[in-house]
Coordinates of C-alpha atoms in Angstrom, one line a residue:
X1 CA -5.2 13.4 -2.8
X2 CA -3.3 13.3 -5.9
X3 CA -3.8 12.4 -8.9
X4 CA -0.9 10.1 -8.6
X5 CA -2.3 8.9 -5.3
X6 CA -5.6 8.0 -6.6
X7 CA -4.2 6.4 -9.6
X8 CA -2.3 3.9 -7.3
X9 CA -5.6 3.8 -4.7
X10 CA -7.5 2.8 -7.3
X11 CA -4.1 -0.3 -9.2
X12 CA -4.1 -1.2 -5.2
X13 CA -7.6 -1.9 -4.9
X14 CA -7.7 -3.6 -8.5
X15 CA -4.9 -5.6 -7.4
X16 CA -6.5 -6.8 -3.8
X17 CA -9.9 -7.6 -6.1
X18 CA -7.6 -9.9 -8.1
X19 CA -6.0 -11.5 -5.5
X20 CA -9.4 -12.1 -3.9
X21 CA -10.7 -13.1 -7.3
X22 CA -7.7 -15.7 -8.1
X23 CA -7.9 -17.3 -4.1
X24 CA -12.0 -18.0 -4.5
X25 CA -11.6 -19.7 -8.6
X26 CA -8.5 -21.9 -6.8
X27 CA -10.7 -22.4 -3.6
X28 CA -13.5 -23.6 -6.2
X29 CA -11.2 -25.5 -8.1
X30 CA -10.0 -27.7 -5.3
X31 CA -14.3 -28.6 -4.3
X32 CA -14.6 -29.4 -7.5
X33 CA -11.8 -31.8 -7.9
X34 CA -12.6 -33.6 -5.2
X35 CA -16.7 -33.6 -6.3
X36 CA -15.0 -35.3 -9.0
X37 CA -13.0 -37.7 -7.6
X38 CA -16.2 -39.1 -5.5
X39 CA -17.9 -39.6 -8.6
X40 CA -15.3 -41.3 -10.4
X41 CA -15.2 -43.4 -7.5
X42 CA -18.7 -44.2 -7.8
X43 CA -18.6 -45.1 -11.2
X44 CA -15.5 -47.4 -10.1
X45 CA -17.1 -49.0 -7.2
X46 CA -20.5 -49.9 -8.1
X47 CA -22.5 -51.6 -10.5
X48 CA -25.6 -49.7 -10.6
X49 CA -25.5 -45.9 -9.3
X50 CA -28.3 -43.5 -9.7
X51 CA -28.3 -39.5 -8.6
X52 CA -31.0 -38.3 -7.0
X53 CA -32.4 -35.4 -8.5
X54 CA -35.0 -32.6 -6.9
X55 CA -34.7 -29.9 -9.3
X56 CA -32.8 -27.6 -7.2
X57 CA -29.3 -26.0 -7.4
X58 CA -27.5 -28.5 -5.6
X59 CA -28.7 -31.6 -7.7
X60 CA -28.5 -29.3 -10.8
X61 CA -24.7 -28.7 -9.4
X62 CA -24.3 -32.5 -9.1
X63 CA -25.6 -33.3 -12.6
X64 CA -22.8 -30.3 -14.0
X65 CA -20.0 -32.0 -11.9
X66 CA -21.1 -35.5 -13.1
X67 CA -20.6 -34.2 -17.2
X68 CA -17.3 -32.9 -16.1
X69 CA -16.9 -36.2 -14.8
X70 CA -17.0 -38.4 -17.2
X71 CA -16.7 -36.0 -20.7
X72 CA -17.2 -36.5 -23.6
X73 CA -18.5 -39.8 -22.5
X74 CA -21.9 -39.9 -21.4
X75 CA -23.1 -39.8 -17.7
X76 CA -22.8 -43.4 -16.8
X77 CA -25.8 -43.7 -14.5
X78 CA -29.5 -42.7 -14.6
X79 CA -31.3 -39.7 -12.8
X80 CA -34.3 -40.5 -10.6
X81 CA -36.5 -37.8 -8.8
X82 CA -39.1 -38.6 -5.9
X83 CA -41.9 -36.5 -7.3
X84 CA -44.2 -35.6 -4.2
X85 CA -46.7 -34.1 -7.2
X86 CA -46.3 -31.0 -4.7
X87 CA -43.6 -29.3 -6.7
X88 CA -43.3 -25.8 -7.9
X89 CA -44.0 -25.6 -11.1
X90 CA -41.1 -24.1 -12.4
X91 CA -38.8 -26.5 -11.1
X92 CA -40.6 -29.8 -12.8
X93 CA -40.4 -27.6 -16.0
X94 CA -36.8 -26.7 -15.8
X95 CA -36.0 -30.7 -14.9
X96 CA -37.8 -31.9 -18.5
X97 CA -36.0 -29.3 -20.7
X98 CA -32.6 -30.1 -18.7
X99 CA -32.5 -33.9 -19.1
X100 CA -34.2 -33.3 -22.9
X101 CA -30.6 -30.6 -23.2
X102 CA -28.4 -32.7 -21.9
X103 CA -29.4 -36.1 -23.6
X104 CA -29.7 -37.8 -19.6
X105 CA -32.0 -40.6 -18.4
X106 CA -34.7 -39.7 -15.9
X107 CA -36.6 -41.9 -13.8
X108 CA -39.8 -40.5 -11.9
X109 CA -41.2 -41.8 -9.2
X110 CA -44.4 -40.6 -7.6
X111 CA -45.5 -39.9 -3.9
X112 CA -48.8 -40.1 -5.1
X113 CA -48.6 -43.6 -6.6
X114 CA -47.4 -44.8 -3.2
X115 CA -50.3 -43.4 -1.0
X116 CA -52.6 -45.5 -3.9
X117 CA -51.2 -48.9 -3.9
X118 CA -49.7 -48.9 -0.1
X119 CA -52.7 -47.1 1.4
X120 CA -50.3 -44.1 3.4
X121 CA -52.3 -42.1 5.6
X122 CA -51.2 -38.2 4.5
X123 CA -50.6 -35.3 6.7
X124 CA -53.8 -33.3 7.7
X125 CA -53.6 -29.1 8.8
X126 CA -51.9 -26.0 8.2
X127 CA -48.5 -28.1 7.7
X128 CA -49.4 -30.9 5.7
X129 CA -46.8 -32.2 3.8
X130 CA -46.0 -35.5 1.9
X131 CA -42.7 -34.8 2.7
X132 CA -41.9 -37.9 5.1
X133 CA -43.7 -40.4 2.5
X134 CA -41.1 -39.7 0.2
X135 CA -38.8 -42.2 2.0
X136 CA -41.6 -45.0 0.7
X137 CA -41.2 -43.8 -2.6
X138 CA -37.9 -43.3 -2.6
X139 CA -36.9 -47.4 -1.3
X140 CA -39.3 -48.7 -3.0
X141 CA -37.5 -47.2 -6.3
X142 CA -33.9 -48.2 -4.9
X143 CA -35.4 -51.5 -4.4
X144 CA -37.0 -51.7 -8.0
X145 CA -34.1 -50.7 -9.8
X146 CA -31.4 -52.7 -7.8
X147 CA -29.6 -49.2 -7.4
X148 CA -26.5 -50.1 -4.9
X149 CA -25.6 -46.2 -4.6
X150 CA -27.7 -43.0 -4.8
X151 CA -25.7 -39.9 -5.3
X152 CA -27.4 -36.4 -3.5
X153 CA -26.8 -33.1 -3.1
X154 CA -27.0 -33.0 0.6
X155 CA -24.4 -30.7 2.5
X156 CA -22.9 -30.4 6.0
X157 CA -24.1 -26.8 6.3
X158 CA -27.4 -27.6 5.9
X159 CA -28.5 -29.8 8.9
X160 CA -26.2 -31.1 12.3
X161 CA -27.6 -34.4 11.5
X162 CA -26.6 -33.9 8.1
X163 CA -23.4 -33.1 9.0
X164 CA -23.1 -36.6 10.8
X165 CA -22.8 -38.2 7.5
X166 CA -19.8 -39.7 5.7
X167 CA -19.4 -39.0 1.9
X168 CA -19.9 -42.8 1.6
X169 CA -23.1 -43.3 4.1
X170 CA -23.8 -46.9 4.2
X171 CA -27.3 -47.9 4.2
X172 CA -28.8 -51.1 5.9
X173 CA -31.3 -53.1 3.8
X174 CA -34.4 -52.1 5.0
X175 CA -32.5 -48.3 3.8
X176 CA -32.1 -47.6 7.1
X177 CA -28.9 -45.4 8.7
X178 CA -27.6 -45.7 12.0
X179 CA -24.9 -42.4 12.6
X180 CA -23.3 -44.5 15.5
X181 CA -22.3 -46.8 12.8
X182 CA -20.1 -45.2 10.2
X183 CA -16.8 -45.6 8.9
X184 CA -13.7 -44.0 9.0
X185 CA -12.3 -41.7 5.8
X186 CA -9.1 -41.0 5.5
X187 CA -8.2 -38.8 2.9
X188 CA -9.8 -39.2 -0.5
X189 CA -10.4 -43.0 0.4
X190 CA -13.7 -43.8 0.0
X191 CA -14.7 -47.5 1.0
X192 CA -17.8 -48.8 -1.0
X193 CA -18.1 -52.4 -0.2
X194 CA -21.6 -53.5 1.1
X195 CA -23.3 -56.7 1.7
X196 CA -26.3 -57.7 -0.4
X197 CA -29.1 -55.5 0.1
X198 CA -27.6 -52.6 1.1
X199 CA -26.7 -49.6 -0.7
X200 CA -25.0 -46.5 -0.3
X201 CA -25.8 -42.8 0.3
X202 CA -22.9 -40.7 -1.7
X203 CA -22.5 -37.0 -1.0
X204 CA -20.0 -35.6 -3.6
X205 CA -20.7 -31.8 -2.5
X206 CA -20.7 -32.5 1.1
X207 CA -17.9 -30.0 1.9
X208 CA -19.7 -27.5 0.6
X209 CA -21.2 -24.5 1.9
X210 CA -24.4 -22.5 0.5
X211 CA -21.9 -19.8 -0.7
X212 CA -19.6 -22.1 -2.5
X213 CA -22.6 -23.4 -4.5
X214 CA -23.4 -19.9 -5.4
X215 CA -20.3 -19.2 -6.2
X216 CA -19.6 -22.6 -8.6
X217 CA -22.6 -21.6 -9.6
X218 CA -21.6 -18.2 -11.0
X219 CA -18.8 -19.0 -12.3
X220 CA -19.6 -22.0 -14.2
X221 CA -22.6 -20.0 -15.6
X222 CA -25.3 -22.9 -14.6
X223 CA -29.0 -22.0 -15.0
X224 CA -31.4 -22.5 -12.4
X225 CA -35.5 -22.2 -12.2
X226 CA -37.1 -18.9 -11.9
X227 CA -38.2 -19.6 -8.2
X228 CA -34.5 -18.8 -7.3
X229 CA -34.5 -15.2 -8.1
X230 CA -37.2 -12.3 -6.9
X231 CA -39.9 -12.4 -9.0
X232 CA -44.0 -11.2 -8.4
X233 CA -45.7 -14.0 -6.8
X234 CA -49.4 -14.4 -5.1
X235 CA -48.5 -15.2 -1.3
X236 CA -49.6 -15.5 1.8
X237 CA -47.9 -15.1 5.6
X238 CA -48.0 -17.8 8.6
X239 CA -45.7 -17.5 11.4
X240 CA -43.7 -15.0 10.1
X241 CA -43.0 -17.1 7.0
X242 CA -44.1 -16.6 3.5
X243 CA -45.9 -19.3 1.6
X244 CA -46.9 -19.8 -1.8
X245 CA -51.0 -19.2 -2.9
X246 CA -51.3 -22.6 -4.3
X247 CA -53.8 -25.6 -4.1
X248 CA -51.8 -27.9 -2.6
X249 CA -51.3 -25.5 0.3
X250 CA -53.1 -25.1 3.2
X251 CA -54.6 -22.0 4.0
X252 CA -56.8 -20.9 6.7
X253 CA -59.8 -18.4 5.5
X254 CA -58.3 -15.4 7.4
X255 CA -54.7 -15.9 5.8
X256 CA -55.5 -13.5 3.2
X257 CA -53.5 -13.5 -0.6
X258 CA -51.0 -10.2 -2.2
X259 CA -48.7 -10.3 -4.5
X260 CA -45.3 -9.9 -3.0
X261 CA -41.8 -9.8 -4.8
X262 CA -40.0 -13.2 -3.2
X263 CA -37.3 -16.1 -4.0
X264 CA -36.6 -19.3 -2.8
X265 CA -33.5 -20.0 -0.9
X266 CA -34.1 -24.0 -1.2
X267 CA -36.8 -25.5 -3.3
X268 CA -38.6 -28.7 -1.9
X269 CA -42.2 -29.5 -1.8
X270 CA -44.4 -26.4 -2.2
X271 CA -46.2 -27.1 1.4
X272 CA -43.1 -27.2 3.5
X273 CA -40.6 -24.2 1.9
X274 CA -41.3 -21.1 2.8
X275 CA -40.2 -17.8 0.6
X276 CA -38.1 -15.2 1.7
X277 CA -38.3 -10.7 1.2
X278 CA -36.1 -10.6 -2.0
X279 CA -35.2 -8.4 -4.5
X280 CA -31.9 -10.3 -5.8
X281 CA -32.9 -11.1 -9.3
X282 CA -29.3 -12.1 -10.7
X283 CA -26.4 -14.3 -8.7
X284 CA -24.6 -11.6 -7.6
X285 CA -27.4 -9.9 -5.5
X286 CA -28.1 -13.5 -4.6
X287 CA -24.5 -14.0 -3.4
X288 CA -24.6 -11.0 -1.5
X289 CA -28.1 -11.4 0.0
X290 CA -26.6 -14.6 1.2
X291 CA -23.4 -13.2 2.4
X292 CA -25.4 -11.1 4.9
X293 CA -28.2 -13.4 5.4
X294 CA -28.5 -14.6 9.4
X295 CA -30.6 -17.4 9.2
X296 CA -29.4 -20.8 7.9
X297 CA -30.5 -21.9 4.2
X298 CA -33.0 -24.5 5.5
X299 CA -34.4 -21.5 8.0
X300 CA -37.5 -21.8 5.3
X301 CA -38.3 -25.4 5.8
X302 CA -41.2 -26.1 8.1
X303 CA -40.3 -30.1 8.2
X304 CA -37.0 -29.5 10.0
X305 CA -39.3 -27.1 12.2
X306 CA -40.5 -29.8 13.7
X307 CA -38.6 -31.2 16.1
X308 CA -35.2 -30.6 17.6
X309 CA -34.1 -34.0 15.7
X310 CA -36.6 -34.1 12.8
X311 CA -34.2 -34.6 10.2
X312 CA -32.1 -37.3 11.8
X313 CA -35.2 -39.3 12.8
X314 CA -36.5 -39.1 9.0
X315 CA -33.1 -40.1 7.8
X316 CA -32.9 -43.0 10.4
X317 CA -36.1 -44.4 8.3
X318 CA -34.3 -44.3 4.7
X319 CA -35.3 -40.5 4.2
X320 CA -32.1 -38.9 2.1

């Protein structure tokens, strides 16, 4: 080849990068406008809205799309998070220091304080989880509050029964959600009228794939907790599945302890999300790793494990 060859080999494949480059920012620009829009409309249409928030990309996504929102003025609803008191660390440190940073207001509600004063009956075995009694938590905090709308970070990609839901899910009062009975959307027209005692289940980033959170992600230069990139962490394996060495995991004599370099793909409760073989310590090897990835996102999470229609049936009972 010659050297004028490789000189335009090498503008061509500049040029394709760019092009590639230019499509994805506009691609992003157009999930983020609309993730916009359904907050506005939030704001617009209800008197008392409050964003659910887990500590984990997508809410952290959700809280940078809310200050884009509304700036300069200030978020104009709270933050509450269902704390199952099962959490990895990391994540309940990086949710103090990001409300302290961004001047937000953060309501906390525990699992644990539910199990006390309503006498729940936990989980027993090598699955336990408290991750069902979050729904009791989670009402009885709608209910407290008066909150007409929660806002999450729940996406179509994640679960078919998520994908059932509308950006505007309506929710009965007793927080329950029937997917035979939802309403139409037609175009950026979001209908938010309810009767008295129900509320509604908002899902601004609902389009949304994994990759295009990543990708928003990157590009809007959001920080995350440590759990999402590789790091040295004392595991053990189950089922082919990684789980953390922690207290508030069960572990069976036999299931023996090693370090391992790992990440976290989703970050829930501590007993119920697996980690995953990782050596993608930055968002690009994250982006790729997920690029070539050929399990689903949620492939880590032993509570939708459990049955062909575990998450439905969860959120038929109020769970988010």
């Amino acid at each position: 080849m010659s050297e004028l060859d490789a000189g335009g080999g090498k503008t061509l494949k500049k040029n394709v990068a760019y092009t590639i480059k230019t499509e994805e920012m506009k691609y992003l620009d157009e999930l983020e406008n609309e993730s916009i829009h359904i907050m506005r409309e939030v704001a617009a249409q209800f008197d008392n809205p409050v964003l659910l928030f887990s500590g984990g990309k997508d809410s952290i996504t959700l809280v940078h799309l809310a200050i884009k929102a509304f700036y300069p003025a200030k978020v104009p609803f709270k933050l509450m998070h269902v704390d199952t008191g099962h959490n990895f660390p990391e994540t309940i440190q990086f949710r103090d220091q990001l409300v302290k940073d961004l001047g937000l207001d953060l309501i906390v509600r525990y699992v644990e304080d539910s199990i006390r004063e309503k006498n729940l009956v936990e989980d027993q075995g090598k699955y336990a989880s408290r991750n069902k009694l979050q729904t009791v938590t989670l009402l009885d905090g709608i209910e407290e509050h008066g909150f007409d709308a929660c806002i999450g970070g729940a996406r179509r990609d994640e679960e078919k029964a998520r994908a059932k839901e509308r950006v505007f899910s309506v929710r009965d009062d007793f927080g329950q959600w029937d997917a035979r009975n939802q309403r139409p959307e037609l175009f950026d027209m979001y209908n938010g009228r309810i009767n008295k005692g129900e509320n509604v289940r908002v899902f601004p980033i609902s389009n949304w794939t994994e990759l295009d959170v990543w990708n928003y992600i990157r590009r809007e230069k959001i920080e995350l907790p440590s759990v999402y990139f590789s790091h040295k962490r004392n595991v053990f394996m189950r089922d082919g599945l990684i789980w953390s060495e922690s207290p508030f995991v069960f572990r069976n004599e036999e299931e023996t302890v090693i370090e391992k370099v790992v990440r976290f793909r989703t970050v829930g409760d501590m007993t119920c999300t697996a980690a995953v073989d990782s050596m993608a310590d930055d968002l690009d090897s994250v982006i790729e790793e997920i690029e070539a990835a050929e399990i689903s996102e949620r492939g880590a999470r032993i509570d939708d494990m459990r049955s062909e229609a575990a998450m439905e049936e969860r959120k038929e009972e109020g769970y988010f």
